[in-house]
PDB file of C-alpha atoms in Angstrom:
ATOM      1  CA  MET V   1     102.449 114.870  55.882  1.00 58.00           C
ATOM      2  CA  SER V   2     100.617 116.677  58.607  1.00 77.00           C
ATOM      3  CA  THR V   3     101.740 118.088  61.916  1.00 93.00           C
ATOM      4  CA  GLU V   4     100.005 116.390  64.727  1.00 97.00           C
ATOM      5  CA  LEU V   5      99.966 116.136  68.381  1.00 98.00           C
ATOM      6  CA  THR V   6     100.087 112.765  70.325  1.00 98.00           C
ATOM      7  CA  LEU V   7     100.137 111.645  73.910  1.00 98.00           C
ATOM      8  CA  SER V   8     103.083 109.728  75.377  1.00 98.00           C
ATOM      9  CA  ILE V   9     103.356 108.215  78.799  1.00 98.00           C
ATOM     10  CA  LEU V  10     106.675 106.962  80.381  1.00 98.00           C
ATOM     11  CA  LYS V  11     105.329 104.211  82.626  1.00 98.00           C
ATOM     12  CA  PRO V  12     106.446 103.406  86.113  1.00 98.00           C
ATOM     13  CA  ASP V  13     109.017 100.912  85.077  1.00 98.00           C
ATOM     14  CA  ALA V  14     110.705 103.617  83.079  1.00 98.00           C
ATOM     15  CA  THR V  15     110.638 106.364  85.712  1.00 98.00           C
ATOM     16  CA  ARG V  16     111.738 103.918  88.413  1.00 98.00           C
ATOM     17  CA  ARG V  17     114.890 103.219  86.358  1.00 98.00           C
ATOM     18  CA  ASN V  18     115.558 107.031  85.711  1.00 98.00           C
ATOM     19  CA  LEU V  19     115.107 106.682  81.934  1.00 98.00           C
ATOM     20  CA  THR V  20     113.086 109.637  81.129  1.00 98.00           C
ATOM     21  CA  GLY V  21     115.939 111.614  79.595  1.00 98.00           C
ATOM     22  CA  LYS V  22     117.082 108.548  77.483  1.00 98.00           C
ATOM     23  CA  ILE V  23     113.584 107.973  76.192  1.00 98.00           C
ATOM     24  CA  ASN V  24     112.901 111.616  75.530  1.00 98.00           C
ATOM     25  CA  ALA V  25     116.188 111.821  73.476  1.00 98.00           C
ATOM     26  CA  LYS V  26     114.866 108.995  71.273  1.00 98.00           C
ATOM     27  CA  PHE V  27     111.651 111.044  70.710  1.00 98.00           C
ATOM     28  CA  GLU V  28     113.529 114.123  69.946  1.00 98.00           C
ATOM     29  CA  GLU V  29     116.052 112.425  67.723  1.00 98.00           C
ATOM     30  CA  SER V  30     113.260 111.052  65.592  1.00 98.00           C
ATOM     31  CA  GLY V  31     112.041 114.653  64.938  1.00 98.00           C
ATOM     32  CA  LEU V  32     109.252 114.722  67.519  1.00 98.00           C
ATOM     33  CA  ARG V  33     109.157 117.853  69.791  1.00 98.00           C
ATOM     34  CA  ILE V  34     107.952 117.640  73.436  1.00 98.00           C
ATOM     35  CA  VAL V  35     105.500 120.557  73.759  1.00 98.00           C
ATOM     36  CA  ALA V  36     103.959 119.632  77.316  1.00 98.00           C
ATOM     37  CA  GLN V  37     105.427 117.432  79.946  1.00 98.00           C
ATOM     38  CA  LYS V  38     104.696 116.625  83.633  1.00 98.00           C
ATOM     39  CA  ARG V  39     105.627 113.974  86.203  1.00 98.00           C
ATOM     40  CA  MET V  40     102.675 112.689  88.271  1.00 98.00           C
ATOM     41  CA  ILE V  41     101.174 109.787  90.145  1.00 98.00           C
ATOM     42  CA  LEU V  42      97.991 108.450  88.775  1.00 97.00           C
ATOM     43  CA  SER V  43      95.292 107.607  91.285  1.00 98.00           C
ATOM     44  CA  ARG V  44      93.598 104.242  90.744  1.00 98.00           C
ATOM     45  CA  ARG V  45      90.359 106.199  89.748  1.00 98.00           C
ATOM     46  CA  GLN V  46      92.346 108.146  87.137  1.00 98.00           C
ATOM     47  CA  ALA V  47      94.011 104.952  85.759  1.00 98.00           C
ATOM     48  CA  ARG V  48      90.742 103.240  85.579  1.00 97.00           C
ATOM     49  CA  LEU V  49      89.138 106.114  83.638  1.00 97.00           C
ATOM     50  CA  PHE V  50      92.137 106.493  81.355  1.00 97.00           C
ATOM     51  CA  TYR V  51      92.163 102.682  80.511  1.00 96.00           C
ATOM     52  CA  LYS V  52      88.388 102.302  80.533  1.00 96.00           C
ATOM     53  CA  MET V  53      88.241 100.875  76.969  1.00 93.00           C
ATOM     54  CA  HIS V  54      90.302  97.820  78.318  1.00 94.00           C
ATOM     55  CA  GLU V  55      87.965  97.212  81.352  1.00 96.00           C
ATOM     56  CA  ASP V  56      86.671  93.884  79.892  1.00 97.00           C
ATOM     57  CA  LYS V  57      90.067  92.534  79.221  1.00 95.00           C
ATOM     58  CA  PRO V  58      91.951  90.247  81.573  1.00 95.00           C
ATOM     59  CA  PHE V  59      94.870  92.509  82.022  1.00 93.00           C
ATOM     60  CA  TYR V  60      92.841  95.655  83.048  1.00 96.00           C
ATOM     61  CA  ASP V  61      93.186  95.286  86.770  1.00 96.00           C
ATOM     62  CA  GLU V  62      96.903  94.554  86.676  1.00 95.00           C
ATOM     63  CA  LEU V  63      97.346  97.514  84.187  1.00 95.00           C
ATOM     64  CA  VAL V  64      95.475  99.907  86.553  1.00 97.00           C
ATOM     65  CA  GLU V  65      97.506  98.743  89.609  1.00 97.00           C
ATOM     66  CA  PHE V  66     100.716  99.108  87.687  1.00 97.00           C
ATOM     67  CA  MET V  67     100.024 102.522  86.237  1.00 98.00           C
ATOM     68  CA  ALA V  68      99.030 103.865  89.792  1.00 98.00           C
ATOM     69  CA  SER V  69     101.984 102.166  91.459  1.00 98.00           C
ATOM     70  CA  GLU V  70     104.665 104.814  90.898  1.00 97.00           C
ATOM     71  CA  PRO V  71     105.239 108.212  89.065  1.00 98.00           C
ATOM     72  CA  ILE V  72     104.735 108.447  85.340  1.00 98.00           C
ATOM     73  CA  VAL V  73     105.723 111.252  83.006  1.00 98.00           C
ATOM     74  CA  VAL V  74     102.886 112.288  80.634  1.00 98.00           C
ATOM     75  CA  GLN V  75     103.830 114.421  77.702  1.00 98.00           C
ATOM     76  CA  VAL V  76     102.459 115.809  74.486  1.00 98.00           C
ATOM     77  CA  LEU V  77     104.636 115.279  71.312  1.00 98.00           C
ATOM     78  CA  GLU V  78     104.341 117.226  68.168  1.00 98.00           C
ATOM     79  CA  GLY V  79     105.686 116.547  64.659  1.00 98.00           C
ATOM     80  CA  LYS V  80     104.941 115.346  61.234  1.00 97.00           C
ATOM     81  CA  ASN V  81     102.666 112.453  61.485  1.00 97.00           C
ATOM     82  CA  ALA V  82     103.448 112.314  65.211  1.00 98.00           C
ATOM     83  CA  ILE V  83     100.995 109.481  66.109  1.00 98.00           C
ATOM     84  CA  LEU V  84     102.662 107.069  63.657  1.00 98.00           C
ATOM     85  CA  LYS V  85     106.196 108.360  64.348  1.00 98.00           C
ATOM     86  CA  ASN V  86     105.763 107.817  68.166  1.00 98.00           C
ATOM     87  CA  ARG V  87     104.475 104.287  67.655  1.00 98.00           C
ATOM     88  CA  GLU V  88     107.463 103.512  65.409  1.00 98.00           C
ATOM     89  CA  VAL V  89     109.921 104.998  68.079  1.00 98.00           C
ATOM     90  CA  MET V  90     108.073 102.987  70.832  1.00 98.00           C
ATOM     91  CA  GLY V  91     108.300  99.660  68.966  1.00 98.00           C
ATOM     92  CA  ALA V  92     106.129  96.562  69.408  1.00 97.00           C
ATOM     93  CA  THR V  93     104.332  96.052  72.715  1.00 95.00           C
ATOM     94  CA  ASP V  94     106.221  92.745  73.119  1.00 96.00           C
ATOM     95  CA  PRO V  95     109.748  93.865  73.618  1.00 97.00           C
ATOM     96  CA  SER V  96     111.059  90.555  72.100  1.00 96.00           C
ATOM     97  CA  LYS V  97     109.214  91.486  68.810  1.00 97.00           C
ATOM     98  CA  ALA V  98     110.391  95.219  68.862  1.00 97.00           C
ATOM     99  CA  ALA V  99     112.726  96.373  66.262  1.00 97.00           C
ATOM    100  CA  PRO V 100     116.301  97.205  67.308  1.00 98.00           C
ATOM    101  CA  GLY V 101     116.770 100.760  68.462  1.00 97.00           C
ATOM    102  CA  THR V 102     113.172 101.256  69.515  1.00 98.00           C
ATOM    103  CA  VAL V 103     112.263 102.264  73.085  1.00 98.00           C
ATOM    104  CA  ARG V 104     110.706  98.902  74.019  1.00 98.00           C
ATOM    105  CA  LYS V 105     113.562  96.836  72.560  1.00 98.00           C
ATOM    106  CA  GLU V 106     116.072  98.888  74.590  1.00 98.00           C
ATOM    107  CA  PHE V 107     114.212  99.542  77.893  1.00 98.00           C
ATOM    108  CA  ALA V 108     111.058  97.384  78.328  1.00 97.00           C
ATOM    109  CA  LEU V 109     111.226  94.780  81.034  1.00 97.00           C
ATOM    110  CA  SER V 110     108.231  92.637  79.709  1.00 95.00           C
ATOM    111  CA  ILE V 111     104.967  92.955  77.722  1.00 93.00           C
ATOM    112  CA  GLY V 112     103.346  94.436  80.775  1.00 92.00           C
ATOM    113  CA  GLU V 113     106.236  96.642  81.921  1.00 96.00           C
ATOM    114  CA  ASN V 114     106.912  98.089  78.369  1.00 96.00           C
ATOM    115  CA  SER V 115     108.098 101.493  79.508  1.00 98.00           C
ATOM    116  CA  VAL V 116     105.826 103.716  77.293  1.00 98.00           C
ATOM    117  CA  HIS V 117     102.284 104.363  76.101  1.00 97.00           C
ATOM    118  CA  GLY V 118     101.405 106.115  72.912  1.00 98.00           C
ATOM    119  CA  SER V 119      98.086 107.221  71.362  1.00 98.00           C
ATOM    120  CA  ASP V 120      97.054 104.802  68.549  1.00 96.00           C
ATOM    121  CA  SER V 121      94.831 107.181  66.546  1.00 97.00           C
ATOM    122  CA  LYS V 122      94.003 110.777  66.100  1.00 97.00           C
ATOM    123  CA  GLU V 123      90.770 110.329  68.130  1.00 97.00           C
ATOM    124  CA  SER V 124      92.675 108.598  70.857  1.00 97.00           C
ATOM    125  CA  ALA V 125      95.277 111.277  70.902  1.00 98.00           C
ATOM    126  CA  GLU V 126      92.848 114.072  71.193  1.00 98.00           C
ATOM    127  CA  ARG V 127      91.010 112.272  74.100  1.00 97.00           C
ATOM    128  CA  GLU V 128      94.134 111.285  75.848  1.00 98.00           C
ATOM    129  CA  ILE V 129      95.799 114.779  75.692  1.00 98.00           C
ATOM    130  CA  ARG V 130      92.626 116.254  77.032  1.00 98.00           C
ATOM    131  CA  PHE V 131      92.714 113.803  79.949  1.00 98.00           C
ATOM    132  CA  PHE V 132      95.943 115.227  81.093  1.00 98.00           C
ATOM    133  CA  PHE V 133      96.543 118.735  79.679  1.00 98.00           C
ATOM    134  CA  SER V 134      94.713 121.946  79.235  1.00 97.00           C
ATOM    135  CA  ASP V 135      95.262 124.069  76.213  1.00 95.00           C
ATOM    136  CA  THR V 136      97.475 126.526  78.155  1.00 97.00           C
ATOM    137  CA  GLU V 137      99.857 123.664  79.165  1.00 97.00           C
ATOM    138  CA  ILE V 138     100.579 122.767  75.624  1.00 97.00           C
ATOM    139  CA  VAL V 139     103.324 125.157  74.306  1.00 95.00           C
ATOM    140  CA  GLY V 140     104.597 124.640  70.755  1.00 81.00           C
TER     141      GLY V 140
END
């Protein structure tokens, strides 16, 4: 097992309902450590750039609008196999299929408003972390 960094985003549906602490507790209880964190509002341009890989998919415009609609919390999580661990803690994208105790099972409102985003690979994690954070903002 290797120590990794991964990106996590608490989406507008989670921040609107003041779930930041509850979701962060789940990450920390699983052994992940928050080594960078900030609350921000994405511009539509930033959201388009961040989700560029989905621009040909039918949900792209709705996703961009949603992610730019209200504050989000972006954070870097650190831990053993952090990418996989974060994805386990988040649960399936469809909250009706998510395992009990996962973030999406407990907090997601729908497939679209599913409370969290997490990097899906080492390459994605590196790209996504650099999108939001400089090296000096990541403090282990």
